[in-house]
Amino acid sequence: MTDAGTIDWDRLRHSATEAMRKAYAPYSTFPVGAAAFVTDGRIVTGCNVENASYGVGLCAECGLVSNLAMTGGGRLVAFACVDGNGQTLMPCGRCRQLLYEHSEPGMLLDTVSGIRTIDEVLPDAFGPRQLEDFSR
């Protein structure tokens, strides 16, 4: 598990803010940016991309995970998400599940209530770790 004190949270929030500035949010006018450190030290980012049919819009976390896959994979170790004013946002439930799937155990998230682990924001989660445990 990563120690919260070793994460450059300012750099991560800055990267999330830069990603937010690229969001496509003409319907909600609520741009969102996300950034995460990966196990190899790089930062991956994503922004929300809306669609006129609303329900098929993509959250910033979706873009971030796509960026992760496209740039070599790895596991997420620390995550931050911001709104159009650069304020911290908590990922929705769907996105927490998506982040869990691609996280290191104990991944840290910058939340509105402070730094939390993925297990704290998605308790008793189900994902690849449970499937792996089952197959043993």
XYZ file of C-alpha atoms in Angstrom:
136
model
C 0.000 0.000 0.000
C 1.225 3.499 -0.851
C 1.781 6.008 1.940
C -0.305 9.190 1.467
C 2.701 11.268 2.514
C 4.754 10.069 -0.450
C 2.186 11.160 -3.046
C 2.585 14.555 -4.720
C -1.104 15.451 -4.356
C -0.591 18.978 -5.719
C 0.864 17.562 -8.936
C -1.981 15.076 -9.197
C -4.646 17.772 -8.651
C -2.903 20.010 -11.200
C -2.958 17.185 -13.760
C -6.656 16.580 -13.030
C -7.363 20.288 -13.500
C -5.509 20.315 -16.832
C -7.562 17.308 -17.959
C -10.785 19.022 -16.823
C -10.011 21.921 -19.158
C -10.305 19.498 -22.087
C -13.716 18.134 -21.046
C -16.610 18.126 -23.486
C -19.581 19.092 -21.318
C -21.999 21.199 -23.405
C -25.138 19.697 -21.809
C -24.391 19.719 -18.101
C -21.764 22.485 -18.313
C -20.036 20.515 -15.532
C -16.504 19.675 -16.693
C -14.622 17.013 -14.741
C -10.990 15.979 -14.832
C -9.273 12.998 -13.245
C -5.644 12.023 -12.751
C -3.877 9.067 -11.180
C -0.371 7.895 -10.491
C 0.427 4.458 -11.905
C 2.703 1.822 -10.379
C 5.494 2.812 -12.796
C 5.341 6.475 -11.718
C 3.596 7.977 -14.721
C 0.368 9.975 -14.496
C -2.707 9.080 -16.514
C -5.586 11.508 -16.976
C -9.123 11.652 -18.280
C -11.997 14.095 -18.709
C -15.727 13.697 -19.057
C -17.174 13.527 -22.574
C -20.913 14.081 -22.826
C -23.333 13.022 -25.515
C -26.692 14.447 -26.605
C -28.368 11.254 -25.415
C -27.037 11.983 -21.894
C -26.912 8.399 -20.622
C -24.049 7.411 -22.893
C -21.718 10.150 -21.713
C -18.336 9.090 -20.384
C -17.076 10.030 -16.947
C -13.543 11.342 -16.526
C -12.606 8.083 -14.800
C -13.546 6.139 -17.963
C -11.138 8.258 -19.986
C -8.455 7.804 -17.344
C -8.731 4.009 -17.382
C -8.711 4.026 -21.179
C -5.557 6.160 -21.048
C -4.059 3.649 -18.601
C -4.697 0.758 -20.991
C -3.473 2.655 -24.049
C -0.219 3.786 -22.462
C 1.060 0.484 -21.130
C -1.263 -0.655 -18.375
C -0.214 -0.995 -14.782
C -2.142 -0.419 -11.584
C -3.421 2.851 -10.146
C -1.863 3.869 -6.822
C -3.295 7.358 -6.161
C -6.251 9.208 -7.696
C -7.699 12.732 -7.765
C -10.796 14.140 -9.460
C -11.834 17.800 -9.808
C -14.767 19.866 -11.029
C -14.711 22.964 -13.234
C -13.547 25.092 -10.309
C -10.720 22.716 -9.427
C -12.557 21.455 -6.348
C -12.204 17.825 -5.277
C -14.969 15.470 -6.419
C -15.836 11.995 -5.194
C -16.194 9.433 -7.988
C -19.685 8.014 -8.442
C -20.353 4.371 -7.576
C -19.869 3.149 -11.143
C -16.527 4.900 -11.352
C -15.420 3.620 -7.953
C -15.964 0.113 -9.318
C -14.007 0.968 -12.462
C -11.136 2.387 -10.401
C -11.170 -0.648 -8.088
C -10.770 -2.956 -11.062
C -7.560 -1.173 -12.086
C -6.116 -0.272 -8.684
C -3.314 -1.556 -6.551
C -4.651 -2.880 -3.242
C -5.002 0.114 -0.952
C -5.036 2.709 -3.758
C -5.428 6.196 -2.291
C -8.110 8.657 -3.350
C -8.255 12.391 -2.710
C -11.841 12.803 -1.459
C -13.940 15.653 -0.100
C -13.388 14.183 3.378
C -9.625 13.638 3.019
C -7.382 10.886 1.698
C -9.152 7.504 1.706
C -8.296 4.054 0.384
C -10.260 2.406 -2.381
C -11.513 -0.107 0.194
C -12.898 2.712 2.331
C -14.826 4.279 -0.552
C -15.948 0.932 -1.989
C -16.236 -1.433 0.989
C -16.706 -5.139 0.348
C -16.039 -4.630 -3.352
C -16.245 -7.399 -5.911
C -13.770 -7.596 -8.756
C -10.794 -9.405 -10.239
C -9.194 -10.107 -6.859
C -12.256 -12.038 -5.720
C -12.431 -13.958 -8.995
C -8.752 -14.843 -8.628
C -9.285 -16.021 -5.047
C -12.211 -18.169 -6.187
C -10.220 -19.854 -8.962
C -7.512 -21.062 -6.572
